Amino acid sequence: WDPEHFLYYRSRAITANVMNHNGDFFPENELEEAFPTFIGKGVYYNHDSDHPDKAFGIILDAFYHAYPDDKYIQILGAIDREDIEMKRPGLLARIISGSLNTTSMSVIVQSCECSICGNIARNESELCQHMNPKSINYVKGRNYLGKQAYEINRGLNFIEDSIVDVPADPTAYVFQIYASRNIPKRERRIDRHFKKYSSLKEEFMKKSDTEVPPSIEKVVEDSLEKKIKNKVLQIVDEKLRNKMDAPLQNIEEKLTP
C-alpha cells in the first residue's frame, strides 16, 4: 500500500449473461472460472496494449460476485502516478475527478458459439456466416430474425483492462478510488485494513492447500476441484471485504470533495 506513488481503485470489469456493444456474451460459469486470470495483468488506456511498457498500472486482485440477478467480476487496480503522467498527461486527473471512469477488458477465448446457428468456432476459419465479418450475412451485435446475434465466449483468459472513453460494456466502470497523499492518518487506517485482509487470505490459502485429504484430492477431478476452491475463496473474500467496506467507505466519503 503506497498511496504516495500509486492510485488504488476498484472497478466492475465485466458482467455475465448479457450481450455487450461488441456482440459478445460471457456466461456466468465462464466468469466464475476465469476471474483469477485478471490478477497481475496491466492497466492501459483505450486498449493501447501491444507492448507491456505502455501499461501504467497493474491489477492486484479480482473477485467474482454472484447475486441472484447480477453476476460480475470486480477488480482491484493500482495506477503508478508518475508513470501515467509521463505516458498519458492529464489522464490521472480525469480518473480522480470522475470525469473518466469507464473501463473495458481484453480477453482471449478458446471457443465462441453463434447464438443464431449454434456453430462453434475455435479460430477465424471456423466462423459461421453470422459471425464472420467478411460474410455478407454478418449480423454480430444486431437483431436477426427476432433474435439477438452474438458470440457466446468460453475458455476465457483475461489479458488486460483499460480505462476507455467508449466502453463496449456499459456496466464496466471505476466505482471507488482509494488515494490521498495529504491525509496520512486515514491512509494508515486503510493500510491496516488491506494488510489484515491480505494476511487472512494468505493464511486461508495455506490451510486450503494442506488440509484437503489426499483421498478427496484423488476423487475430485481437477476442474471440479478448482471450481470448489474458487467458490470457497469467493465466500472468504466476501466476508473479509464486508469487514473492510464500512471503514473504507467512511474514509472514501471523507476524501471525496
XYZ file of C-alpha atoms in Angstrom:
257
model
C 0.000 0.000 0.000
C 1.823 3.091 -1.264
C -0.630 5.961 -1.993
C 2.304 8.341 -2.376
C 3.191 6.675 -5.665
C 0.028 4.744 -6.630
C -3.668 5.419 -7.102
C -5.750 2.442 -5.953
C -9.229 1.810 -7.314
C -11.984 -0.773 -7.570
C -13.931 -1.280 -10.759
C -16.576 -3.518 -12.225
C -14.743 -5.208 -15.090
C -17.298 -7.412 -16.855
C -20.904 -8.571 -16.435
C -22.182 -12.095 -17.083
C -25.129 -13.224 -19.180
C -25.596 -10.015 -21.194
C -24.556 -9.047 -24.713
C -22.171 -6.091 -24.825
C -21.970 -3.496 -27.579
C -19.445 -5.643 -29.474
C -21.872 -8.543 -29.698
C -20.034 -10.665 -27.125
C -21.715 -12.726 -24.408
C -19.941 -14.230 -21.386
C -21.734 -16.991 -19.420
C -21.615 -16.774 -15.625
C -19.826 -20.118 -15.197
C -17.059 -18.906 -17.520
C -16.520 -15.716 -15.488
C -16.519 -17.695 -12.248
C -13.829 -19.964 -13.653
C -11.660 -17.274 -15.256
C -11.724 -14.289 -12.897
C -8.276 -15.081 -11.355
C -6.643 -14.585 -14.771
C -7.134 -10.835 -14.332
C -4.596 -10.762 -11.490
C -1.169 -9.439 -12.443
C -2.296 -8.071 -15.819
C -1.642 -4.498 -16.925
C -3.845 -1.402 -16.923
C -3.803 0.630 -20.157
C -5.636 3.440 -21.947
C -8.085 2.608 -24.746
C -6.567 -0.881 -25.257
C -3.243 0.526 -26.441
C -1.615 -2.617 -25.089
C 0.547 -4.054 -27.847
C 3.607 -3.668 -25.573
C 3.853 -4.098 -21.776
C 5.755 -0.815 -21.494
C 2.539 1.022 -22.362
C 0.920 -0.124 -19.124
C 0.732 2.419 -16.311
C -0.909 0.184 -13.743
C -1.481 -3.379 -12.601
C -4.443 -5.463 -11.437
C -3.763 -6.545 -7.847
C -6.797 -8.735 -7.218
C -10.073 -9.904 -8.733
C -13.349 -11.111 -7.258
C -16.380 -12.865 -8.703
C -19.733 -11.627 -7.368
C -22.774 -13.866 -7.821
C -26.046 -12.244 -6.843
C -29.388 -13.734 -7.977
C -29.938 -11.103 -10.676
C -26.435 -9.699 -11.127
C -23.195 -11.595 -11.688
C -19.930 -9.848 -12.475
C -16.166 -9.600 -11.896
C -14.746 -6.806 -9.787
C -11.059 -5.899 -9.807
C -8.691 -4.004 -7.528
C -6.152 -1.995 -9.514
C -3.154 0.233 -8.843
C -2.043 3.047 -11.144
C 1.519 4.378 -10.996
C 1.120 8.133 -10.557
C 4.445 9.076 -12.144
C 4.155 6.562 -14.972
C 0.671 7.619 -16.058
C 1.608 11.309 -16.024
C 4.596 10.567 -18.225
C 2.723 8.325 -20.668
C -0.739 9.906 -20.590
C -0.531 13.506 -19.312
C -3.774 14.661 -17.707
C -5.376 11.208 -17.594
C -4.841 10.717 -13.858
C -6.672 13.946 -13.034
C -9.647 12.817 -15.138
C -9.790 9.479 -13.306
C -9.570 11.090 -9.860
C -12.218 13.701 -10.693
C -14.570 11.032 -12.057
C -14.885 12.695 -15.462
C -13.438 9.484 -16.929
C -14.466 6.309 -15.110
C -15.380 3.804 -17.838
C -13.322 0.664 -18.419
C -13.012 -2.218 -20.847
C -11.236 -5.563 -20.686
C -9.439 -7.671 -23.288
C -9.738 -11.440 -23.294
C -8.522 -14.455 -25.248
C -11.149 -17.166 -25.735
C -10.789 -20.817 -26.618
C -14.093 -21.008 -28.477
C -17.157 -18.978 -29.390
C -20.650 -20.183 -30.224
C -23.039 -18.395 -32.561
C -26.352 -17.582 -30.852
C -28.161 -17.910 -34.192
C -26.985 -21.209 -35.684
C -25.039 -22.769 -32.793
C -21.796 -23.069 -34.753
C -18.733 -23.345 -32.510
C -15.531 -21.751 -33.786
C -12.031 -22.154 -32.356
C -10.321 -19.994 -34.950
C -11.265 -17.456 -37.611
C -11.578 -20.049 -40.370
C -14.346 -21.826 -38.420
C -16.566 -18.739 -38.023
C -20.074 -19.085 -39.437
C -21.704 -16.627 -41.829
C -23.379 -14.792 -38.942
C -20.148 -14.120 -37.031
C -17.635 -13.733 -39.855
C -17.039 -10.002 -40.580
C -16.156 -10.897 -44.180
C -19.542 -12.514 -44.814
C -22.425 -10.626 -46.437
C -24.638 -12.241 -43.771
C -22.575 -10.879 -40.858
C -25.007 -9.855 -38.100
C -22.981 -9.970 -34.876
C -24.306 -7.495 -32.314
C -27.586 -6.959 -34.150
C -31.119 -8.319 -34.153
C -31.554 -11.104 -36.688
C -34.963 -12.614 -37.402
C -36.176 -11.614 -33.955
C -33.093 -12.919 -32.126
C -30.002 -11.187 -30.795
C -26.908 -12.263 -32.721
C -23.861 -12.641 -30.502
C -20.904 -14.872 -29.737
C -21.042 -16.979 -26.572
C -17.431 -16.984 -25.409
C -15.854 -19.853 -23.459
C -12.408 -20.744 -22.135
C -11.516 -17.225 -21.071
C -8.111 -15.743 -20.280
C -8.200 -12.040 -19.421
C -5.098 -10.225 -20.666
C -5.593 -6.561 -19.698
C -8.027 -3.913 -18.517
C -8.207 -0.391 -19.902
C -9.506 3.000 -18.920
C -11.538 3.881 -22.012
C -13.507 6.751 -23.466
C -16.107 4.488 -25.100
C -16.766 1.149 -23.320
C -18.191 -1.942 -25.013
C -19.783 -2.937 -21.702
C -21.836 -0.032 -20.279
C -21.729 -1.642 -16.825
C -17.898 -1.558 -16.631
C -16.660 1.420 -14.640
C -14.465 2.610 -11.750
C -16.729 2.981 -8.744
C -14.299 3.599 -5.888
C -10.911 5.264 -5.535
C -8.537 4.953 -2.573
C -5.969 7.691 -2.806
C -4.799 10.694 -0.839
C -1.246 11.808 -0.247
C -2.334 14.511 2.147
C -4.121 12.635 4.957
C -1.578 10.218 6.480
C -3.753 9.085 9.407
C -6.544 7.987 7.114
C -4.054 6.307 4.801
C -2.688 4.313 7.731
C -6.204 3.175 8.602
C -6.747 1.935 5.031
C -3.293 0.345 5.109
C -4.174 -1.665 8.210
C -7.360 -2.988 6.623
C -5.576 -4.113 3.457
C -2.760 -5.765 5.416
C -5.270 -7.607 7.598
C -7.175 -8.717 4.505
C -4.005 -9.937 2.786
C -2.721 -11.837 5.820
C -6.050 -13.552 6.449
C -6.365 -14.547 2.816
C -2.798 -15.875 2.761
C -3.462 -17.863 5.926
C -6.592 -19.376 4.408
C -4.746 -20.271 1.205
C -2.093 -22.136 3.185
C -4.750 -24.075 5.092
C -6.688 -24.894 1.958
C -3.522 -26.338 0.393
C -2.606 -28.503 3.378
C -5.890 -29.645 4.909
C -7.509 -31.309 1.893
C -7.337 -35.102 2.474
C -5.371 -36.953 -0.236
C -8.292 -39.326 -0.789
C -10.534 -36.423 -1.709
C -7.862 -34.978 -3.989
C -7.846 -38.241 -5.941
C -11.618 -38.459 -6.263
C -12.363 -34.878 -7.247
C -11.500 -34.022 -10.837
C -9.185 -31.069 -11.420
C -11.836 -28.839 -12.978
C -14.369 -29.510 -10.229
C -11.746 -29.106 -7.519
C -10.720 -25.733 -8.935
C -14.340 -24.605 -9.047
C -14.889 -25.646 -5.423
C -11.742 -23.846 -4.249
C -12.690 -20.732 -6.199
C -16.151 -20.815 -4.619
C -14.705 -21.125 -1.124
C -12.255 -18.294 -1.815
C -15.114 -16.180 -3.099
C -17.031 -16.691 0.153
C -13.961 -15.871 2.220
C -13.196 -12.795 0.101
C -16.768 -11.614 0.529
C -16.638 -11.952 4.306
C -13.285 -10.191 4.529
C -14.363 -7.373 2.239
C -17.544 -6.861 4.230
C -15.352 -6.142 7.233
C -13.274 -3.736 5.133
C -16.011 -1.941 3.229
C -17.580 0.006 6.089
C -14.404 1.769 7.263
C -13.185 2.196 3.695
C -16.498 3.739 2.681
C -16.268 6.169 5.587
C -12.763 7.140 4.528
C -13.804 7.466 0.889
C -16.638 9.825 1.857
C -14.231 11.985 3.824
C -11.723 12.070 0.981
C -14.336 12.987 -1.616
C -14.511 16.793 -2.077
